[in-house]
mmCIF file of C-alpha atoms in Angstrom:
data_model
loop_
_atom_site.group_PDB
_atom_site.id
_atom_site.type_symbol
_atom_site.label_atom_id
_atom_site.label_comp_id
_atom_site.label_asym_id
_atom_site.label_seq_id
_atom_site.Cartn_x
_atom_site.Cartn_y
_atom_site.Cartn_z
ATOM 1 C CA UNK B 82 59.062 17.476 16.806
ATOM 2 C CA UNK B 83 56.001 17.546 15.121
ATOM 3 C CA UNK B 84 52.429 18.874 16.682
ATOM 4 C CA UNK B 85 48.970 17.997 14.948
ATOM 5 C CA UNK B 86 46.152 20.587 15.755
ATOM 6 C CA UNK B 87 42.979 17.821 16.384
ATOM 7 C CA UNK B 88 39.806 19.309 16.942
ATOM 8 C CA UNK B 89 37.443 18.025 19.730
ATOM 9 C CA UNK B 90 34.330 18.985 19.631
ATOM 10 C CA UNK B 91 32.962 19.595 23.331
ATOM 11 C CA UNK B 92 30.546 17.386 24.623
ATOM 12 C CA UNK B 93 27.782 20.126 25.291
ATOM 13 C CA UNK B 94 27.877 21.092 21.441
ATOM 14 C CA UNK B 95 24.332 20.687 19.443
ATOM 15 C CA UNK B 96 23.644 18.011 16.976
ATOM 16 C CA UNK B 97 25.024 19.578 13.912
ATOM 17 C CA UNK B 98 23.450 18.108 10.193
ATOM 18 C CA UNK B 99 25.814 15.625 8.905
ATOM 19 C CA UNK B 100 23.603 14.692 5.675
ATOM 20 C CA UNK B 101 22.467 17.827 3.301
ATOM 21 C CA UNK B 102 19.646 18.401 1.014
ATOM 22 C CA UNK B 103 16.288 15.899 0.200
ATOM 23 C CA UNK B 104 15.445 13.342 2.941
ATOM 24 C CA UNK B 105 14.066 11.296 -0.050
ATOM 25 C CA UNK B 106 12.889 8.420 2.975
ATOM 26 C CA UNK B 107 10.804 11.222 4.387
ATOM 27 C CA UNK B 108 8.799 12.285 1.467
ATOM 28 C CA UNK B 109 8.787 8.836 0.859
ATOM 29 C CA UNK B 110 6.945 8.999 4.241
ATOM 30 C CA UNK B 111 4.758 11.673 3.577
ATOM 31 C CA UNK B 112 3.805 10.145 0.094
ATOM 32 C CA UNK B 113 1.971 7.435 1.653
ATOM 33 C CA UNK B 114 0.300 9.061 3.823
ATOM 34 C CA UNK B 115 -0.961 11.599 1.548
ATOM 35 C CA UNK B 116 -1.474 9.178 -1.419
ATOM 36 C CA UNK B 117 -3.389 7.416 0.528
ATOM 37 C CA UNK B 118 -5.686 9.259 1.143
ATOM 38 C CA UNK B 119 -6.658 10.339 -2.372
ATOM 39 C CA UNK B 120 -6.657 6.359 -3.045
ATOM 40 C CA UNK B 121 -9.181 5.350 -0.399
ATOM 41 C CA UNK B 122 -11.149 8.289 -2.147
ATOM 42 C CA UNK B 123 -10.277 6.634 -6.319
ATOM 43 C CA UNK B 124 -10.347 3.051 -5.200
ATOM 44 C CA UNK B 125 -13.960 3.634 -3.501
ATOM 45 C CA UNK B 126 -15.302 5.394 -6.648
ATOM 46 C CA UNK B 127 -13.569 2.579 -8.782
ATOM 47 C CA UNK B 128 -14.644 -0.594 -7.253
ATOM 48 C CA UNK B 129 -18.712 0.933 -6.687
ATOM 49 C CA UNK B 130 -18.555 1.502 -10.443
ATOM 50 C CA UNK B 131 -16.780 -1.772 -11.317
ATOM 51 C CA UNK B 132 -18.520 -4.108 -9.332
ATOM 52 C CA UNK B 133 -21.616 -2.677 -6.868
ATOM 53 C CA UNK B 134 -23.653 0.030 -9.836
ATOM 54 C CA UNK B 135 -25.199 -2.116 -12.755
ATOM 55 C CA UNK B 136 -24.283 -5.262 -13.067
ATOM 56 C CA UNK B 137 -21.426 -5.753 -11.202
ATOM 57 C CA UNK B 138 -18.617 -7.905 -11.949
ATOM 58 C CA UNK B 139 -20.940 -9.179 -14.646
ATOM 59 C CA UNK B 140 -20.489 -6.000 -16.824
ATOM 60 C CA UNK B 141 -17.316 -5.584 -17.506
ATOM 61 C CA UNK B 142 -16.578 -6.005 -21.387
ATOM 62 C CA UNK B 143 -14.817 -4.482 -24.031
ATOM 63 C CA UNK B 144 -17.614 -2.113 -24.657
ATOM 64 C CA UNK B 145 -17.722 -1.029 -20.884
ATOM 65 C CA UNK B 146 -14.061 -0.041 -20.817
ATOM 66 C CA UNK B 147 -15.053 1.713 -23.903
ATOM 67 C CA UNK B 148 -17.407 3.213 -22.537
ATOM 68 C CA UNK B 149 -15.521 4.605 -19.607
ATOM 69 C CA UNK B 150 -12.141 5.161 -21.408
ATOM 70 C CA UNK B 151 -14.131 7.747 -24.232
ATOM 71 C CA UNK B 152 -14.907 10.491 -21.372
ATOM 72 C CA UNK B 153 -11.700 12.550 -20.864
ATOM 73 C CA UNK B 154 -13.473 12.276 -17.023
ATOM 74 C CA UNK B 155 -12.823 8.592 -16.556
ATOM 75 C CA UNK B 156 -9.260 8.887 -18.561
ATOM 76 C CA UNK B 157 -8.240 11.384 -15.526
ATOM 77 C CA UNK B 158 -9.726 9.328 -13.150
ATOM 78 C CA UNK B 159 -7.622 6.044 -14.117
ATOM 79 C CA UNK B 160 -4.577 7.970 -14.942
ATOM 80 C CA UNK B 161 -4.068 9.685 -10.825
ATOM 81 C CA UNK B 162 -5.345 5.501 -10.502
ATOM 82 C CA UNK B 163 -2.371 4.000 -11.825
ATOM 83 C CA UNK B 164 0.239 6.678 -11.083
ATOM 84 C CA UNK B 165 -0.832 7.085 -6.972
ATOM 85 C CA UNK B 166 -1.849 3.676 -6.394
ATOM 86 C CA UNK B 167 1.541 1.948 -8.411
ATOM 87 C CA UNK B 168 4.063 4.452 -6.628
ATOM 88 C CA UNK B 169 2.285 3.536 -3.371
ATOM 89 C CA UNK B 170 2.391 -0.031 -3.914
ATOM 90 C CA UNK B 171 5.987 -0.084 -5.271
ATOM 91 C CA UNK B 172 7.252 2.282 -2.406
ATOM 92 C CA UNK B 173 5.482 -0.129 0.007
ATOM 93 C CA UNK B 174 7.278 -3.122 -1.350
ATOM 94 C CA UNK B 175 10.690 -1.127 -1.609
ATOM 95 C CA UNK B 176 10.375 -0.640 2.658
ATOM 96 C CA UNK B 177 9.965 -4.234 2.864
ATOM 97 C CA UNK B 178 12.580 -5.764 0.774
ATOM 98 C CA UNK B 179 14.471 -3.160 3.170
ATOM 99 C CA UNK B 180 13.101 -5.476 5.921
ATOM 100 C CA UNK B 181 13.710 -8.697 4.831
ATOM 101 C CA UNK B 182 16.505 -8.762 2.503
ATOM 102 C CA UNK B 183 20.021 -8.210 4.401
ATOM 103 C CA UNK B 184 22.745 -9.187 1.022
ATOM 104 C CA UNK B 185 23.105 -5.753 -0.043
ATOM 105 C CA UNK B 186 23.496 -7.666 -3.892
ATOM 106 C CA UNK B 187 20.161 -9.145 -3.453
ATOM 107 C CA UNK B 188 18.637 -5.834 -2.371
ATOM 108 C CA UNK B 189 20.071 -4.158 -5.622
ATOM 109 C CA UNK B 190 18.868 -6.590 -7.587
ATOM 110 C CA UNK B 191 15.451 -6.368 -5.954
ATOM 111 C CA UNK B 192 15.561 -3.163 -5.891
ATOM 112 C CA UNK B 193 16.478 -2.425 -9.533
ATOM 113 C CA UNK B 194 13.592 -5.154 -11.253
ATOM 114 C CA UNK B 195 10.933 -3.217 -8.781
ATOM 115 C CA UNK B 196 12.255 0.273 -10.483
ATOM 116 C CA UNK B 197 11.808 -1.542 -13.751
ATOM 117 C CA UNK B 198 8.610 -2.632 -13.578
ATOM 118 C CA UNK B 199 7.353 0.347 -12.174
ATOM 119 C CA UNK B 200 8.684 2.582 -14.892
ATOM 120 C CA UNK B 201 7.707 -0.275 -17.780
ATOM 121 C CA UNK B 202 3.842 -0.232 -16.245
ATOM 122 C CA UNK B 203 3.518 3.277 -15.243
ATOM 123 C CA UNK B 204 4.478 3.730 -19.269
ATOM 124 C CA UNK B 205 2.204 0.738 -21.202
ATOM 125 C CA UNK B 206 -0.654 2.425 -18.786
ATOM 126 C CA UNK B 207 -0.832 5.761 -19.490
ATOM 127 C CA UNK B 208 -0.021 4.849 -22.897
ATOM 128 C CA UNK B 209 -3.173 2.467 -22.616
ATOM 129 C CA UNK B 210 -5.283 5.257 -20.848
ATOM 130 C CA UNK B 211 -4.494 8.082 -23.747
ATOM 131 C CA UNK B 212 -4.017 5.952 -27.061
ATOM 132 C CA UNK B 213 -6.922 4.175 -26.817
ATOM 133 C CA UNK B 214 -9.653 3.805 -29.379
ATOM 134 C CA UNK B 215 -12.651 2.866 -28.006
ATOM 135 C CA UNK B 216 -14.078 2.211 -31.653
ATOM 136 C CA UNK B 217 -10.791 0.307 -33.430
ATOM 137 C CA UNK B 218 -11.509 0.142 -37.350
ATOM 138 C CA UNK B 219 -12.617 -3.295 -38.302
ATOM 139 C CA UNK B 220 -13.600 -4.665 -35.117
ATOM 140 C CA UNK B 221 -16.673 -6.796 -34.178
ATOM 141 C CA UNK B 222 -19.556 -4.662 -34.096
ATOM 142 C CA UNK B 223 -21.414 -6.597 -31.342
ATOM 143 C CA UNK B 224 -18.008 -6.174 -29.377
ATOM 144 C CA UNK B 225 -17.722 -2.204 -29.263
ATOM 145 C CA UNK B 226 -19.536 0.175 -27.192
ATOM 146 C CA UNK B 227 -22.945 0.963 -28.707
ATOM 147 C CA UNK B 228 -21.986 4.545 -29.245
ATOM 148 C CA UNK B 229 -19.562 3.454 -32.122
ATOM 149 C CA UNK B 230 -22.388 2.980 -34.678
ATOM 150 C CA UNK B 231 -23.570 6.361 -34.363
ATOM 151 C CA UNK B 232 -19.849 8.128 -35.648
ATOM 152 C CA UNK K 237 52.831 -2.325 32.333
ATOM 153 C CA UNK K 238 48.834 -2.285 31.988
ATOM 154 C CA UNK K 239 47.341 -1.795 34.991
ATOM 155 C CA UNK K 240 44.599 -4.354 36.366
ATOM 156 C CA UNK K 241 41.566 -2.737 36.593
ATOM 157 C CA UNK K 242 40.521 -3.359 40.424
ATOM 158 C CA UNK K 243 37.948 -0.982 41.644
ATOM 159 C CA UNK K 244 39.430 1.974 43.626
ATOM 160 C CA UNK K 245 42.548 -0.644 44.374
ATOM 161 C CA UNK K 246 41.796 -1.044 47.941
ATOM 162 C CA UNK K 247 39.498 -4.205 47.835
ATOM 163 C CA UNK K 248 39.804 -6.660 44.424
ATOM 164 C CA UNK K 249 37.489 -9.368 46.179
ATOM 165 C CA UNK K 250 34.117 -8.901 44.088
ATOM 166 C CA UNK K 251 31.544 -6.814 45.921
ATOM 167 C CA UNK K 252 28.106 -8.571 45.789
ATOM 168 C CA UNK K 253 25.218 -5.912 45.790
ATOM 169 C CA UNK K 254 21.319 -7.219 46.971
ATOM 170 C CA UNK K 255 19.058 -6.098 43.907
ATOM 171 C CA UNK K 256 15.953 -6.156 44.711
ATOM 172 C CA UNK K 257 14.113 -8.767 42.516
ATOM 173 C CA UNK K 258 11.699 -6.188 40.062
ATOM 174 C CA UNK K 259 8.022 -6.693 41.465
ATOM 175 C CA UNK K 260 5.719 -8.544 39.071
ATOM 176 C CA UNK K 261 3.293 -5.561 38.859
ATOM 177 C CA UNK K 262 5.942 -3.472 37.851
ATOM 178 C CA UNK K 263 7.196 -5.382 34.771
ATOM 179 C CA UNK K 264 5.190 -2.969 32.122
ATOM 180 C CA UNK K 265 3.574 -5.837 30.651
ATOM 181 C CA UNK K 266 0.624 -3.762 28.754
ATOM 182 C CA UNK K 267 2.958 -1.539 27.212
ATOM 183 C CA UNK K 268 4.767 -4.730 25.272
ATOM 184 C CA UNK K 269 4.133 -4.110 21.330
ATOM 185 C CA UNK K 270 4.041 -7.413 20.397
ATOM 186 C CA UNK K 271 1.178 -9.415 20.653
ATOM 187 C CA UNK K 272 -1.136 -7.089 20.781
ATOM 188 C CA UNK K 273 -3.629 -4.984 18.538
ATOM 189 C CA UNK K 274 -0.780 -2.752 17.254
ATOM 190 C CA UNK K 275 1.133 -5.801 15.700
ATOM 191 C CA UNK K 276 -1.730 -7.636 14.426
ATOM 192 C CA UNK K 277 -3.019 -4.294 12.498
ATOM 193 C CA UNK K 278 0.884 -3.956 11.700
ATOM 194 C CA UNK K 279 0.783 -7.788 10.172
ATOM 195 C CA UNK K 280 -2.300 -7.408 8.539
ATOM 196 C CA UNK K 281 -1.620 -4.222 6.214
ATOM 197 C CA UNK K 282 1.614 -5.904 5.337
ATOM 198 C CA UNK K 283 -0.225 -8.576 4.339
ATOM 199 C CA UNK K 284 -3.159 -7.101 2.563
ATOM 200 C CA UNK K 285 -0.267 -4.356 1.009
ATOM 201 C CA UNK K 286 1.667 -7.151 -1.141
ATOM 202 C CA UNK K 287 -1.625 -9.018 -1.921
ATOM 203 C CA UNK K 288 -3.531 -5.810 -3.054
ATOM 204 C CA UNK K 289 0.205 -4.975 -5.656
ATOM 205 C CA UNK K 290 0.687 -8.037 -7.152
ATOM 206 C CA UNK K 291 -3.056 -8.093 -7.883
ATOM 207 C CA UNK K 292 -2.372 -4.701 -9.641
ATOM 208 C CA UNK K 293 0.660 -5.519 -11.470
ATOM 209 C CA UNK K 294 -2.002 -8.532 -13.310
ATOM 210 C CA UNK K 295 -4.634 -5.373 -13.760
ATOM 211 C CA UNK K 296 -2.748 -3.040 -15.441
ATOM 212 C CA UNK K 297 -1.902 -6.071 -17.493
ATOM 213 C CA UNK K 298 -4.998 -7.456 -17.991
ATOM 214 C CA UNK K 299 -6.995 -3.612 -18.776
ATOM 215 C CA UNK K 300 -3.960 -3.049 -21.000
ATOM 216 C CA UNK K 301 -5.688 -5.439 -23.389
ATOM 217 C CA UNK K 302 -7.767 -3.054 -24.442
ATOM 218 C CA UNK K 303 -5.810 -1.770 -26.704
ATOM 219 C CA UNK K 304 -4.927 -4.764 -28.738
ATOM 220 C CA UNK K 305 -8.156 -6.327 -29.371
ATOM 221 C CA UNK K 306 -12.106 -6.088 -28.311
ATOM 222 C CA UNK K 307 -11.899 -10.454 -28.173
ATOM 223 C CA UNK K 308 -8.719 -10.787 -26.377
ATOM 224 C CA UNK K 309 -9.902 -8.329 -23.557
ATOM 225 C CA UNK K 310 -13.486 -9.938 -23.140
ATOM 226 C CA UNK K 311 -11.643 -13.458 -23.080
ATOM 227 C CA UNK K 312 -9.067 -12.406 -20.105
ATOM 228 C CA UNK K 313 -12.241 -10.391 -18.190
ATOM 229 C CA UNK K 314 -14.333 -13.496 -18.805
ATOM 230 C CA UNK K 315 -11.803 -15.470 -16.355
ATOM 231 C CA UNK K 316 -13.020 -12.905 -13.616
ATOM 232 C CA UNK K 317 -16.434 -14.078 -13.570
ATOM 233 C CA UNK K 318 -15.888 -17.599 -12.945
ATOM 234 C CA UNK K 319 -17.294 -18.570 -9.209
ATOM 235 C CA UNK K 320 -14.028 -19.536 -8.005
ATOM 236 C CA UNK K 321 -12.592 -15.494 -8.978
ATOM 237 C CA UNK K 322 -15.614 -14.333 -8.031
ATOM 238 C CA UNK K 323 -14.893 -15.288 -4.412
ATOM 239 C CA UNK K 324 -11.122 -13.654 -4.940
ATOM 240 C CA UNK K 325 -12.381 -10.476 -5.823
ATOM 241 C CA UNK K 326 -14.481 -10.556 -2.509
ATOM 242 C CA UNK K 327 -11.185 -11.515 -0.970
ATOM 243 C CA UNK K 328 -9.775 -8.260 -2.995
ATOM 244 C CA UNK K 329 -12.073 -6.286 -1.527
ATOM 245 C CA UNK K 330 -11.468 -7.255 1.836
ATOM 246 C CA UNK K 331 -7.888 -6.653 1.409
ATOM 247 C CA UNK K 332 -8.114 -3.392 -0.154
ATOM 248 C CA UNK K 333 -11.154 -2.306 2.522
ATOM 249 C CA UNK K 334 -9.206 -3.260 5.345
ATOM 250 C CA UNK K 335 -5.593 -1.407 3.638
ATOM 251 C CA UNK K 336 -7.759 1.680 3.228
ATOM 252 C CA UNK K 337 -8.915 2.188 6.698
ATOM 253 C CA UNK K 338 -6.234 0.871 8.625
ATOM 254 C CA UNK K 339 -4.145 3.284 6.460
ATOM 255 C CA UNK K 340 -6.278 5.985 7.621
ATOM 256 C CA UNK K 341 -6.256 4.688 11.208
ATOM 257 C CA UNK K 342 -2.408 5.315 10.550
ATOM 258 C CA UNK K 343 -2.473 8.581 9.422
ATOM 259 C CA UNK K 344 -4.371 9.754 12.594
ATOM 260 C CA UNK K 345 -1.950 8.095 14.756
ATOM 261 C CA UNK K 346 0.866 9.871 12.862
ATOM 262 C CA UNK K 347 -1.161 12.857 12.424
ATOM 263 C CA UNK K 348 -3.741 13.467 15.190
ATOM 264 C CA UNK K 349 -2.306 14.625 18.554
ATOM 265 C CA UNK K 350 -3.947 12.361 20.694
ATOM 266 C CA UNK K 351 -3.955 9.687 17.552
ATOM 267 C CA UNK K 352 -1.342 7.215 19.629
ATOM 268 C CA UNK K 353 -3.514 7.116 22.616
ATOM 269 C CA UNK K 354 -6.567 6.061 20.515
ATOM 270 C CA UNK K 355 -4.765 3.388 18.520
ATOM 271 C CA UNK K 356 -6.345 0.454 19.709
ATOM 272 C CA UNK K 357 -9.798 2.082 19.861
ATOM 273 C CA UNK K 358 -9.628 3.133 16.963
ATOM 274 C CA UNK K 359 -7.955 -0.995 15.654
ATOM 275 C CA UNK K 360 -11.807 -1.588 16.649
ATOM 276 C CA UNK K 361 -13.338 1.009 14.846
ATOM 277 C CA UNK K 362 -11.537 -0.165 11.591
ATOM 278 C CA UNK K 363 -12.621 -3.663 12.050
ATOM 279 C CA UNK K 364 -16.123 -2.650 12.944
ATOM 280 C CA UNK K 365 -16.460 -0.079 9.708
ATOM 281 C CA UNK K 366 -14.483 -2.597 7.578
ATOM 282 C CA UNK K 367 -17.765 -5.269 9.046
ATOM 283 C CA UNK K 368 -20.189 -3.021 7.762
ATOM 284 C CA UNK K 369 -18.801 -2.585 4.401
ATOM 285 C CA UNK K 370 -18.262 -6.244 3.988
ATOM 286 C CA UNK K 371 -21.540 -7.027 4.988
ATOM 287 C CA UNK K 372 -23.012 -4.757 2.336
ATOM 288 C CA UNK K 373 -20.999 -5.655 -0.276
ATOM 289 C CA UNK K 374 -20.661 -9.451 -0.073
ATOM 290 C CA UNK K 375 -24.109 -10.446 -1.149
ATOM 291 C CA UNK K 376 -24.207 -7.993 -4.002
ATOM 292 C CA UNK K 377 -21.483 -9.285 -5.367
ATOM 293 C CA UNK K 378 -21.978 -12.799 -4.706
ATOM 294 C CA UNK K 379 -25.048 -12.064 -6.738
ATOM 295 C CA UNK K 380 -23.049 -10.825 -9.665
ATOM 296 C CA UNK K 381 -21.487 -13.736 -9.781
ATOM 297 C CA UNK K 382 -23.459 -16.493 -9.153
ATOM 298 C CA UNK K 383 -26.866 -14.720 -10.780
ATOM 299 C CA UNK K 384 -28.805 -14.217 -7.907
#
């Protein structure tokens, strides 16, 4: 006859950590939070330059962007833009095709095009932001920022 | 042979027990989530949240075109001046004033100790700050637009 050793554990034992290492969902947490706060901060700043100063809505040309884009300042400024508010946004939408979508396929699929398109714009974005010329050879003189005549 | 499960054995007759019926003052109505401010700010920066990224996925897009030409930026921008996107970026703005203050309204909750207990105060406060904003920065911009 055979005997198999189980182990009980006793019912007044503590909770003992089942999962190690990152709890990615709660810096996932966190990152909102704290993200968001910078972005209330950016997006303020962004849309009283964009659309309140000057002329508003109005304004906003080629040579604005131009503008903007030549000032290492405004390059910084866009580039903690796209990277905070794009995470945010993406990790938002991640918790709620968590919510509504229960076929774990669909939620893969979901899942993997919202990874994609993060990655794809996070890239053409900051490749936007740092390769930019805001006087390209040949172009339309009445088009470019008035600063362009002057190099 | 299984066993019938009876009670103690001595009596299998069902025992019926008087519960009180609960008193309607004690059913914790006010405490109920739904319905109330904490769902609607709940709905609402859902709402706003999807609105305010899909209308960034099209701005990355659109300021992207930058880079390949001064004409075909100015020609995609020029579609943001018209009247009828004029009154979608005030609808933007809304969104994205509302997300931004009812985010921080979250943080405090999360945050603050006595955050939870203030939550519907402070539902108010967003809507009344969010008011003030609005009110300031509707007719400017309907200006832009239309040429005021």
């Amino acid at each position: 006859m055979t005997t198999t050793d189980v182990t009980i554990d006793s019912p007044r034992s503590p909770h003992a950590r089942t999962r190690r290492g990152i709890n990615l969902e709660k810096w996932g947490w966190l990152y909102m939070r704290i993200s968001g706060v910078f972005l209330v901060a950016l997006i303020f700043g962004h849309l009283l330059v964009n659309l309140v100063l000057g002329e508003g809505v109005s304004q906003i040309d080629f040579g604005f962007v131009a503008g903007k884009l030549a000032d290492p300042f405004w390059q910084w400024y866009d580039f903690f833009l796209l990277w905070l508010a794009l995470i945010h946004g993406a990790n938002g939408m991640r918790t709620i095709i968590n919510d509504y979508v229960a076929k774990p396929q669909v939620r893969r699929i979901l899942h993997g095009a919202l990874l994609a398109s993060t990655g794809v714009l996070l890239a053409l974005g900051t490749l936007v932001i740092f390769t930019f010329d805001p006087c390209p050879a040949g172009a339309d003189p009445a088009l470019i920022a008035s600063f362009c005549g002057d190099l | 042979m299984p066993a019938k499960a009876t009670g103690a054995g001595v009596d299998s007759s069902p025992a019926t027990i008087d519960v009180p019926r609960p008193r309607r003052s004690v059913i914790p109505g006010g405490t109920l989530y739904r319905g109330n401010e904490g769902m609607w700010s709940w709905v609402l920066h859902r709402i706003t949240g999807v609105a305010i990224y899909f209308f960034l996925l099209v701005h990355i897009l659109d300021t992207a075109l930058v880079r390949v030409s001064p004409e075909a930026y100015n020609v995609v921008i020029g579609a943001y001046k018209t009247p009828i996107m004029g009154l979608g970026e005030l609808a933007l703005v809304g969104a994205i004033g509302f997300h931004a203050l009812n985010g921080l309204r979250i943080i405090l909750v999360d945050f603050w100790g006595v955050g939870t207990r203030h939550q519907k105060t402070m539902f108010y406060v967003v809507l009344g700050v969010w008011l003030v904003l609005m009110i300031g920065f509707t007719p400017r911009h309907l200006m832009h637009v239309f040429g005021g």
